[in-house]
Short mmCIF file of C-alpha atoms in Angstrom, two decimals:
data_model
loop_
_atom_site.label_atom_id
_atom_site.label_comp_id
_atom_site.label_asym_id
_atom_site.label_seq_id
_atom_site.Cartn_x
_atom_site.Cartn_y
_atom_site.Cartn_z
CA ILE A 18 0.27 0.00 -0.50
CA SER A 19 1.35 3.56 -0.90
CA PHE A 20 0.82 6.45 1.68
CA ASN A 21 2.62 9.11 -0.57
CA CYS A 22 -1.13 11.35 -0.93
CA VAL A 23 -1.10 10.36 3.13
CA ASP A 24 2.19 11.89 3.18
CA SER A 25 1.56 14.83 1.38
CA ALA A 26 -1.34 15.86 2.73
CA LEU A 27 0.08 15.07 6.15
CA SER A 28 2.97 17.89 5.83
CA SER A 29 0.10 19.96 4.39
CA LEU A 30 -1.59 19.79 7.81
CA LYS A 31 1.69 20.58 10.03
CA ASN A 32 1.63 24.37 7.32
CA CYS A 33 -2.25 25.02 8.64
CA GLU A 34 -0.13 24.06 12.17
CA SER A 35 2.59 27.18 11.35
CA TYR A 36 -0.98 29.53 10.46
CA ILE A 37 -1.97 28.73 13.97
CA ASN A 38 1.88 29.49 15.40
CA THR A 39 1.82 32.99 13.92
CA GLY A 40 -1.56 33.61 14.47
CA MET A 41 -1.16 33.58 18.03
CA ASP A 42 2.50 35.59 18.00
CA ILE A 43 0.43 38.18 15.85
CA ALA A 44 -1.95 37.89 19.00
CA THR A 45 0.57 37.92 22.08
CA HIS A 46 1.86 41.15 19.71
CA VAL A 47 -1.68 42.92 19.76
CA ALA A 48 -2.17 42.34 23.45
CA LEU A 49 0.90 43.54 24.52
CA ASP A 50 0.42 46.42 22.57
CA LEU A 51 -3.28 47.51 24.02
CA VAL A 52 -2.08 46.84 27.84
CA GLU A 53 1.28 49.61 26.29
CA SER A 54 -0.96 51.86 24.99
CA SER A 55 -4.22 52.10 26.72
CA ASN A 56 -4.15 48.56 29.23
CA ASP A 57 -7.86 48.30 28.11
CA ALA A 58 -8.69 45.76 30.26
CA GLU A 59 -12.11 43.65 28.06
CA ASP A 60 -9.73 44.12 24.64
CA VAL A 61 -7.23 42.52 26.43
CA ASN A 62 -9.73 39.55 27.65
CA SER A 63 -10.68 39.43 24.07
CA MET A 64 -7.19 38.87 22.87
CA GLU A 65 -7.09 35.98 25.44
CA ASN A 66 -10.41 34.66 24.50
CA VAL A 67 -8.07 34.26 20.51
CA MET A 68 -5.35 32.68 22.20
CA LEU A 69 -7.73 30.22 23.87
CA GLN A 70 -9.38 30.19 20.10
CA TYR A 71 -6.33 29.11 18.47
CA ALA A 72 -4.96 26.94 21.14
CA ALA A 73 -7.94 24.45 20.47
CA MET A 74 -7.96 24.96 17.06
CA ASP A 75 -4.12 23.90 17.59
CA ARG A 76 -5.16 20.67 19.65
CA GLU A 77 -7.40 19.58 17.39
CA LEU A 78 -4.87 19.81 14.39
CA LYS A 79 -2.70 17.69 16.42
CA HIS A 80 -4.84 15.19 17.19
CA TYR A 81 -5.68 14.71 13.75
CA MET A 82 -2.55 14.63 12.22
CA LYS A 83 -1.26 11.78 15.72
CA ALA A 84 -4.14 9.84 14.09
CA ILE A 85 -3.57 9.68 10.62
CA GLU A 86 0.77 9.14 11.59
CA GLU A 87 -1.12 6.13 14.16
CA THR A 88 -2.68 4.74 11.72
CA VAL A 89 -0.62 4.11 9.34
CA ASN A 90 1.33 3.10 11.48
CA GLN A 91 -1.15 0.71 12.77
CA ILE A 92 -1.19 -1.18 8.77
CA LYS A 93 2.50 -1.07 8.26
CA ARG A 94 2.36 -3.04 11.14
CA GLU A 95 -0.51 -5.26 10.49
CA LYS A 96 -0.20 -4.81 5.78
CA PRO A 97 -3.53 -6.08 5.54
CA GLU A 98 -4.47 -7.84 2.35
CA ASN A 99 -7.26 -6.12 1.42
CA ILE A 100 -7.67 -1.90 1.46
CA PRO A 101 -8.90 -1.07 4.98
CA ASP A 102 -10.86 1.84 4.76
CA LEU A 103 -8.12 4.11 5.82
CA LYS A 104 -11.25 7.72 6.47
CA TYR A 105 -12.94 5.58 9.29
CA LEU A 106 -9.63 4.21 10.94
CA VAL A 107 -8.93 7.72 11.10
CA ASN A 108 -12.39 9.23 12.64
CA GLU A 109 -12.64 6.01 14.85
CA LYS A 110 -9.16 7.18 16.72
CA PHE A 111 -9.03 11.03 16.10
CA THR A 112 -12.92 10.42 17.81
CA ALA A 113 -10.81 9.02 20.79
CA LEU A 114 -8.47 11.37 21.37
CA GLU A 115 -10.92 14.17 21.25
CA SER A 116 -12.93 12.25 24.18
CA ASN A 117 -10.75 12.60 26.00
CA ASN A 118 -10.44 16.67 26.03
CA SER A 119 -10.28 19.13 28.89
CA ASP A 120 -10.63 23.20 29.71
CA SER A 121 -6.72 22.38 31.38
CA ASP A 122 -5.21 21.19 28.14
CA LEU A 123 -6.03 25.04 26.13
CA GLN A 124 -4.34 26.51 29.40
CA ASN A 125 -1.22 24.14 29.03
CA ASN A 126 -1.12 24.94 25.35
CA GLU A 127 3.03 26.35 25.34
CA LYS A 128 2.85 29.47 23.11
CA TYR A 129 -0.91 30.43 25.31
CA ILE A 130 1.55 30.52 29.01
CA TYR A 131 3.81 32.59 27.00
CA PHE A 132 0.87 35.74 25.58
CA LYS A 133 0.04 35.15 29.72
CA ASP A 134 3.87 35.60 31.01
CA GLN A 135 4.77 38.24 28.92
CA LEU A 136 1.08 39.70 29.80
CA LYS A 137 2.13 39.54 33.21
CA GLU A 138 6.10 41.32 32.41
CA MET A 139 3.95 43.91 30.61
CA ARG A 140 1.26 45.35 32.71
CA LYS A 141 4.34 44.72 35.79
CA GLN A 142 6.53 47.42 33.35
CA CYS A 143 3.87 49.26 32.48
CA ASN A 144 3.47 50.07 36.75
CA ASP A 145 7.08 50.66 36.75
CA ASN A 146 6.97 53.14 34.58
CA GLU A 147 4.01 54.27 36.53
CA SER A 148 5.80 54.71 40.26
CA ILE A 149 9.35 56.37 38.06
CA GLU A 150 7.50 59.89 38.78
CA GLN A 151 7.12 59.01 42.88
CA ILE A 152 10.59 58.19 43.11
CA ASP A 153 14.39 60.22 42.28
CA GLU A 154 14.23 59.55 38.37
CA ASP A 155 17.48 58.83 38.51
CA ILE A 156 17.64 56.22 40.80
CA ALA A 157 14.08 54.36 38.23
CA VAL A 158 16.27 54.68 35.05
CA THR A 159 18.64 53.61 36.85
CA GLN A 160 17.76 50.22 38.59
CA SER A 161 15.54 49.47 35.08
CA GLN A 162 19.14 49.64 32.93
CA THR A 163 20.68 46.85 35.77
CA ASN A 164 17.95 44.58 34.56
CA PHE A 165 18.80 45.29 31.02
CA ILE A 166 22.55 44.12 30.92
CA CYS A 167 22.95 39.66 29.34
CA PRO A 168 24.47 38.52 32.71
CA ILE A 169 27.11 37.15 30.14
CA THR A 170 27.90 40.36 28.21
CA GLN A 171 27.44 42.66 30.60
CA MET A 172 25.92 45.12 27.58
CA GLU A 173 22.56 46.00 26.97
CA MET A 174 20.99 43.12 25.38
CA LYS A 175 19.12 43.55 22.47
CA ARG A 176 17.11 40.72 21.82
CA PRO A 177 16.62 39.33 25.10
CA VAL A 178 15.34 35.83 26.17
CA ARG A 179 13.98 34.21 29.14
CA ASN A 180 14.71 31.26 30.76
CA LYS A 181 11.75 28.50 30.87
CA VAL A 182 12.61 26.82 34.23
CA CYS A 183 14.72 29.18 36.61
CA GLY A 184 13.01 32.61 35.00
CA HIS A 185 17.30 34.00 34.06
CA ILE A 186 17.05 36.43 30.63
CA TYR A 187 20.03 36.84 28.30
CA GLU A 188 21.32 38.09 25.09
CA GLU A 189 19.97 35.45 22.83
CA ASP A 190 22.89 35.28 20.16
CA ALA A 191 25.09 35.02 23.36
CA ILE A 192 23.50 31.93 25.18
CA LEU A 193 23.01 30.52 22.39
CA LYS A 194 26.66 30.64 21.14
CA ILE A 195 27.16 29.25 24.70
CA ILE A 196 24.64 25.96 24.76
CA GLN A 197 26.40 25.35 21.10
CA THR A 198 30.26 25.31 22.14
CA ARG A 199 29.28 23.43 25.03
CA LYS A 200 26.88 20.75 23.20
CA GLN A 201 30.55 20.21 20.69
CA GLN A 202 32.31 19.36 24.31
CA ARG A 203 29.73 17.34 25.17
CA LYS A 204 29.15 19.32 28.31
CA LYS A 205 25.63 20.79 30.49
CA VAL A 206 25.54 24.58 29.91
CA ARG A 207 25.47 26.08 33.76
CA CYS A 208 23.22 28.48 34.00
CA PRO A 209 25.13 32.23 33.61
CA LYS A 210 22.69 34.35 36.34
CA ILE A 211 25.07 34.03 39.41
CA GLY A 212 23.66 32.02 41.82
CA CYS A 213 21.91 30.72 39.61
CA SER A 214 22.00 26.36 40.52
CA HIS A 215 20.32 25.69 37.56
CA VAL A 216 22.91 23.03 35.32
CA ASP A 217 21.85 22.27 32.45
CA VAL A 218 20.30 25.07 30.27
CA LYS A 219 18.99 23.81 26.58
CA GLY A 220 17.54 25.97 24.03
CA SER A 221 14.86 24.53 24.26
CA ASP A 222 14.15 26.22 27.62
CA LEU A 223 14.37 30.55 25.90
CA VAL A 224 11.45 31.61 24.95
CA ARG A 225 11.84 35.56 24.01
CA ASP A 226 11.05 38.58 26.42
CA GLU A 227 9.33 40.87 24.18
CA ALA A 228 7.89 42.33 27.62
CA LEU A 229 11.72 43.17 28.44
CA LYS A 230 12.64 44.10 24.98
CA ARG A 231 10.14 46.82 23.95
CA ALA A 232 10.86 48.18 28.26
CA ILE A 233 14.44 48.30 27.10
CA ASP A 234 13.82 50.18 23.46
CA SER A 235 11.23 52.32 24.62
CA GLN A 236 13.92 53.73 26.89
CA LYS A 237 15.99 53.81 24.36
CA LYS A 238 13.69 56.72 22.81
CA GLN A 239 13.32 58.69 26.43
#
């Protein structure tokens, strides 16, 4: 049995997955713009609902692709004499996967978690900006600039990334270079932040910190 058509269909579905990811990235940027410019809770909440809808689409797509892959692998193993009803078998597996759905699945979507984290950071940045007026401005600026310094390069970050495991932030190129070098040496990477006990930093643990990048850019404009 040839599965060329199935492989082609799976490839198209994976493209749809990238479109969903792009939509979630755009929704995150829009929400951060809203917090930064107006902090309208209703509008921000509407973007959160959009993120949950995307998360539901992402879950459904992943389940369908998994159902196809499992069905094809099963047929390859069993090698039946007659060609089975592929559509029926896929739908059967897909329905079984979807029956276990819960709201927590959506809350645990990686991009939704990132969205919530960035909103929290953005609100914190906005609150910090408001508090500058209440204390000595020079001190406030110095304190905020300290948070902009990469622990590796000791320079102001341009593309900050946050470690999901320990929460520390680094310049993207700098930390990736260390990870690559240590990988070639077959050694683990200790978090460069002084005092951090995390000893196995991976590239997959790093996420862009859009809220901090905006704060750095805003400081430059001032």
